[in-house]
Amino acid sequence: MIKNKIITVLAFPIAILVLWIADLSIRTALMPEVTVRIAGYDPRDIISGHYIAYTIDWEETDCTQFAGRVCPEDEFKNYALNEYWGDQYRFYIPESKAKELDKMFRNRRAEHNFDIIYKYTPGFPPLAKELLIDGKPWQETIIK
């Protein structure tokens, strides 16, 4: 009897966690993708790891891909604003590739277009999925 109670008490949080993960996975899989142009960068931070810090360049972003053909600037900003990053967004990258990306951003910024693919549905936080350089995934663009 006591064994059954212990198993039930231990299984309940695990079941809730599994249901939550399934819900997030399904919701994310069904979210449409949008591509936004980015500006600004900072590919490294000693304390926080390796990432690209960027702002979204709404003037260069195709707003026709959003509902009502209007860019949801305010909704994206609501998820970017915080006490540490200001209005910057972050896309994390492997440490081993930071040097190549840093070089590309610094030296050839005018030669390339940088975009982020987001999973986005109004009312939910936008989720950064992929960094694109000239329309290709960043892994295909940097020197191997």
PDB file of C-alpha atoms in Angstrom:
ATOM      1  CA  MET A   1       0.000   0.000   0.000  1.00  0.00           C
ATOM      2  CA  ILE A   2       2.730   2.429   0.953  1.00  0.00           C
ATOM      3  CA  LYS A   3       4.709   1.385  -2.141  1.00  0.00           C
ATOM      4  CA  ASN A   4       1.771   2.292  -4.390  1.00  0.00           C
ATOM      5  CA  LYS A   5       1.469   5.716  -2.773  1.00  0.00           C
ATOM      6  CA  ILE A   6       5.191   6.389  -3.205  1.00  0.00           C
ATOM      7  CA  ILE A   7       5.065   5.314  -6.851  1.00  0.00           C
ATOM      8  CA  THR A   8       2.037   7.544  -7.442  1.00  0.00           C
ATOM      9  CA  VAL A   9       3.663  10.527  -5.731  1.00  0.00           C
ATOM     10  CA  LEU A  10       6.836  10.078  -7.787  1.00  0.00           C
ATOM     11  CA  ALA A  11       5.065   9.343 -11.073  1.00  0.00           C
ATOM     12  CA  PHE A  12       2.750  12.376 -10.949  1.00  0.00           C
ATOM     13  CA  PRO A  13       5.444  15.080 -11.457  1.00  0.00           C
ATOM     14  CA  ILE A  14       7.099  12.982 -14.157  1.00  0.00           C
ATOM     15  CA  ALA A  15       3.773  12.612 -15.982  1.00  0.00           C
ATOM     16  CA  ILE A  16       3.152  16.374 -15.751  1.00  0.00           C
ATOM     17  CA  LEU A  17       6.644  17.059 -17.137  1.00  0.00           C
ATOM     18  CA  VAL A  18       6.118  14.650 -20.042  1.00  0.00           C
ATOM     19  CA  LEU A  19       2.731  16.226 -20.870  1.00  0.00           C
ATOM     20  CA  TRP A  20       4.232  19.732 -20.724  1.00  0.00           C
ATOM     21  CA  ILE A  21       7.108  18.757 -23.045  1.00  0.00           C
ATOM     22  CA  ALA A  22       4.667  17.110 -25.466  1.00  0.00           C
ATOM     23  CA  ASP A  23       2.472  20.225 -25.464  1.00  0.00           C
ATOM     24  CA  LEU A  24       5.449  22.514 -26.154  1.00  0.00           C
ATOM     25  CA  SER A  25       6.763  20.217 -28.890  1.00  0.00           C
ATOM     26  CA  ILE A  26       3.432  20.014 -30.687  1.00  0.00           C
ATOM     27  CA  ARG A  27       2.802  23.746 -30.373  1.00  0.00           C
ATOM     28  CA  THR A  28       6.287  24.574 -31.665  1.00  0.00           C
ATOM     29  CA  ALA A  29       5.996  22.146 -34.569  1.00  0.00           C
ATOM     30  CA  LEU A  30       2.751  23.795 -35.662  1.00  0.00           C
ATOM     31  CA  MET A  31       4.013  27.387 -35.435  1.00  0.00           C
ATOM     32  CA  PRO A  32       4.667  29.019 -38.805  1.00  0.00           C
ATOM     33  CA  GLU A  33       8.164  30.240 -39.640  1.00  0.00           C
ATOM     34  CA  VAL A  34       9.022  33.858 -40.386  1.00  0.00           C
ATOM     35  CA  THR A  35      12.354  35.327 -41.460  1.00  0.00           C
ATOM     36  CA  VAL A  36      13.584  38.659 -40.104  1.00  0.00           C
ATOM     37  CA  ARG A  37      16.659  40.694 -41.096  1.00  0.00           C
ATOM     38  CA  ILE A  38      19.066  41.359 -38.238  1.00  0.00           C
ATOM     39  CA  ALA A  39      21.574  44.090 -37.471  1.00  0.00           C
ATOM     40  CA  GLY A  40      24.142  44.541 -34.742  1.00  0.00           C
ATOM     41  CA  TYR A  41      26.137  41.742 -33.251  1.00  0.00           C
ATOM     42  CA  ASP A  42      28.369  40.547 -30.463  1.00  0.00           C
ATOM     43  CA  PRO A  43      29.257  36.881 -30.982  1.00  0.00           C
ATOM     44  CA  ARG A  44      31.039  36.347 -27.648  1.00  0.00           C
ATOM     45  CA  ASP A  45      30.569  36.972 -23.990  1.00  0.00           C
ATOM     46  CA  ILE A  46      32.986  35.460 -21.502  1.00  0.00           C
ATOM     47  CA  ILE A  47      30.353  34.998 -18.810  1.00  0.00           C
ATOM     48  CA  SER A  48      27.325  33.977 -20.889  1.00  0.00           C
ATOM     49  CA  GLY A  49      28.980  31.760 -23.476  1.00  0.00           C
ATOM     50  CA  HIS A  50      29.035  32.191 -27.232  1.00  0.00           C
ATOM     51  CA  TYR A  51      26.140  33.888 -28.929  1.00  0.00           C
ATOM     52  CA  ILE A  52      25.277  36.484 -31.485  1.00  0.00           C
ATOM     53  CA  ALA A  53      23.570  39.492 -29.929  1.00  0.00           C
ATOM     54  CA  TYR A  54      21.470  41.308 -32.487  1.00  0.00           C
ATOM     55  CA  THR A  55      18.619  43.685 -33.084  1.00  0.00           C
ATOM     56  CA  ILE A  56      15.935  43.152 -35.683  1.00  0.00           C
ATOM     57  CA  ASP A  57      16.054  45.475 -38.677  1.00  0.00           C
ATOM     58  CA  TRP A  58      12.322  45.903 -39.250  1.00  0.00           C
ATOM     59  CA  GLU A  59      12.859  48.276 -42.183  1.00  0.00           C
ATOM     60  CA  GLU A  60      14.610  45.475 -44.116  1.00  0.00           C
ATOM     61  CA  THR A  61      12.215  42.708 -42.992  1.00  0.00           C
ATOM     62  CA  ASP A  62       9.420  41.508 -45.298  1.00  0.00           C
ATOM     63  CA  CYS A  63       6.327  42.308 -43.227  1.00  0.00           C
ATOM     64  CA  THR A  64       3.952  40.561 -45.658  1.00  0.00           C
ATOM     65  CA  GLN A  65       4.785  37.234 -43.980  1.00  0.00           C
ATOM     66  CA  PHE A  66       3.007  38.339 -40.780  1.00  0.00           C
ATOM     67  CA  ALA A  67      -0.724  38.444 -40.086  1.00  0.00           C
ATOM     68  CA  GLY A  68      -2.262  41.608 -41.481  1.00  0.00           C
ATOM     69  CA  ARG A  69       0.982  42.251 -43.381  1.00  0.00           C
ATOM     70  CA  VAL A  70       2.238  44.254 -40.400  1.00  0.00           C
ATOM     71  CA  CYS A  71       5.496  43.582 -38.575  1.00  0.00           C
ATOM     72  CA  PRO A  72       4.831  42.748 -34.885  1.00  0.00           C
ATOM     73  CA  GLU A  73       7.656  44.948 -33.596  1.00  0.00           C
ATOM     74  CA  ASP A  74       6.099  45.567 -30.187  1.00  0.00           C
ATOM     75  CA  GLU A  75       5.406  41.892 -29.548  1.00  0.00           C
ATOM     76  CA  PHE A  76       8.982  40.911 -30.430  1.00  0.00           C
ATOM     77  CA  LYS A  77      10.365  43.764 -28.283  1.00  0.00           C
ATOM     78  CA  ASN A  78       8.320  42.566 -25.299  1.00  0.00           C
ATOM     79  CA  TYR A  79      10.279  39.316 -25.357  1.00  0.00           C
ATOM     80  CA  ALA A  80      13.671  40.961 -25.958  1.00  0.00           C
ATOM     81  CA  LEU A  81      13.562  43.610 -23.262  1.00  0.00           C
ATOM     82  CA  ASN A  82      15.220  42.704 -20.011  1.00  0.00           C
ATOM     83  CA  GLU A  83      17.616  44.227 -17.537  1.00  0.00           C
ATOM     84  CA  TYR A  84      20.718  42.536 -18.972  1.00  0.00           C
ATOM     85  CA  TRP A  85      20.339  42.665 -22.758  1.00  0.00           C
ATOM     86  CA  GLY A  86      18.303  45.832 -23.346  1.00  0.00           C
ATOM     87  CA  ASP A  87      16.512  45.430 -26.681  1.00  0.00           C
ATOM     88  CA  GLN A  88      18.913  42.806 -28.014  1.00  0.00           C
ATOM     89  CA  TYR A  89      18.083  39.242 -28.942  1.00  0.00           C
ATOM     90  CA  ARG A  90      20.503  36.313 -28.703  1.00  0.00           C
ATOM     91  CA  PHE A  91      21.248  33.346 -30.919  1.00  0.00           C
ATOM     92  CA  TYR A  92      23.673  30.875 -29.362  1.00  0.00           C
ATOM     93  CA  ILE A  93      26.387  29.260 -31.451  1.00  0.00           C
ATOM     94  CA  PRO A  94      29.033  26.599 -30.793  1.00  0.00           C
ATOM     95  CA  GLU A  95      32.255  27.945 -29.312  1.00  0.00           C
ATOM     96  CA  SER A  96      34.287  26.296 -32.062  1.00  0.00           C
ATOM     97  CA  LYS A  97      32.559  28.396 -34.755  1.00  0.00           C
ATOM     98  CA  ALA A  98      32.546  31.761 -32.960  1.00  0.00           C
ATOM     99  CA  LYS A  99      35.809  32.942 -34.498  1.00  0.00           C
ATOM    100  CA  GLU A 100      34.653  32.405 -38.106  1.00  0.00           C
ATOM    101  CA  LEU A 101      31.308  34.083 -37.473  1.00  0.00           C
ATOM    102  CA  ASP A 102      32.979  36.971 -35.674  1.00  0.00           C
ATOM    103  CA  LYS A 103      35.316  37.483 -38.643  1.00  0.00           C
ATOM    104  CA  MET A 104      32.433  37.390 -41.121  1.00  0.00           C
ATOM    105  CA  PHE A 105      30.364  39.909 -39.151  1.00  0.00           C
ATOM    106  CA  ARG A 106      33.252  42.287 -38.557  1.00  0.00           C
ATOM    107  CA  ASN A 107      35.000  42.235 -41.914  1.00  0.00           C
ATOM    108  CA  ARG A 108      32.305  41.491 -44.467  1.00  0.00           C
ATOM    109  CA  ARG A 109      29.123  42.924 -42.948  1.00  0.00           C
ATOM    110  CA  ALA A 110      28.295  45.019 -46.037  1.00  0.00           C
ATOM    111  CA  GLU A 111      28.764  42.025 -48.367  1.00  0.00           C
ATOM    112  CA  HIS A 112      26.282  39.698 -46.643  1.00  0.00           C
ATOM    113  CA  ASN A 113      22.683  39.596 -45.453  1.00  0.00           C
ATOM    114  CA  PHE A 114      22.049  38.144 -42.011  1.00  0.00           C
ATOM    115  CA  ASP A 115      18.599  36.783 -41.111  1.00  0.00           C
ATOM    116  CA  ILE A 116      17.028  34.757 -38.329  1.00  0.00           C
ATOM    117  CA  ILE A 117      14.216  32.269 -38.897  1.00  0.00           C
ATOM    118  CA  TYR A 118      11.702  32.407 -36.058  1.00  0.00           C
ATOM    119  CA  LYS A 119       8.844  30.126 -35.117  1.00  0.00           C
ATOM    120  CA  TYR A 120       6.152  32.696 -34.415  1.00  0.00           C
ATOM    121  CA  THR A 121       2.466  32.807 -33.584  1.00  0.00           C
ATOM    122  CA  PRO A 122       0.877  35.974 -32.149  1.00  0.00           C
ATOM    123  CA  GLY A 123       0.457  35.694 -28.398  1.00  0.00           C
ATOM    124  CA  PHE A 124       3.395  33.312 -27.906  1.00  0.00           C
ATOM    125  CA  PRO A 125       7.088  34.133 -27.481  1.00  0.00           C
ATOM    126  CA  PRO A 126       8.961  34.102 -30.816  1.00  0.00           C
ATOM    127  CA  LEU A 127      11.487  31.243 -30.903  1.00  0.00           C
ATOM    128  CA  ALA A 128      14.737  31.742 -32.842  1.00  0.00           C
ATOM    129  CA  LYS A 129      15.312  28.638 -34.958  1.00  0.00           C
ATOM    130  CA  GLU A 130      18.115  29.295 -37.452  1.00  0.00           C
ATOM    131  CA  LEU A 131      20.694  31.930 -38.392  1.00  0.00           C
ATOM    132  CA  LEU A 132      20.942  32.515 -42.132  1.00  0.00           C
ATOM    133  CA  ILE A 133      23.805  34.169 -43.977  1.00  0.00           C
ATOM    134  CA  ASP A 134      22.850  35.135 -47.522  1.00  0.00           C
ATOM    135  CA  GLY A 135      19.791  32.882 -47.292  1.00  0.00           C
ATOM    136  CA  LYS A 136      21.758  29.765 -46.297  1.00  0.00           C
ATOM    137  CA  PRO A 137      22.184  28.189 -42.854  1.00  0.00           C
ATOM    138  CA  TRP A 138      25.236  29.672 -41.168  1.00  0.00           C
ATOM    139  CA  GLN A 139      26.929  26.247 -40.994  1.00  0.00           C
ATOM    140  CA  GLU A 140      27.071  26.114 -44.795  1.00  0.00           C
ATOM    141  CA  THR A 141      28.447  29.626 -45.123  1.00  0.00           C
ATOM    142  CA  ILE A 142      31.412  29.756 -42.771  1.00  0.00           C
ATOM    143  CA  ILE A 143      34.798  28.258 -43.604  1.00  0.00           C
ATOM    144  CA  LYS A 144      34.997  24.666 -42.424  1.00  0.00           C
TER     145      LYS A 144
END
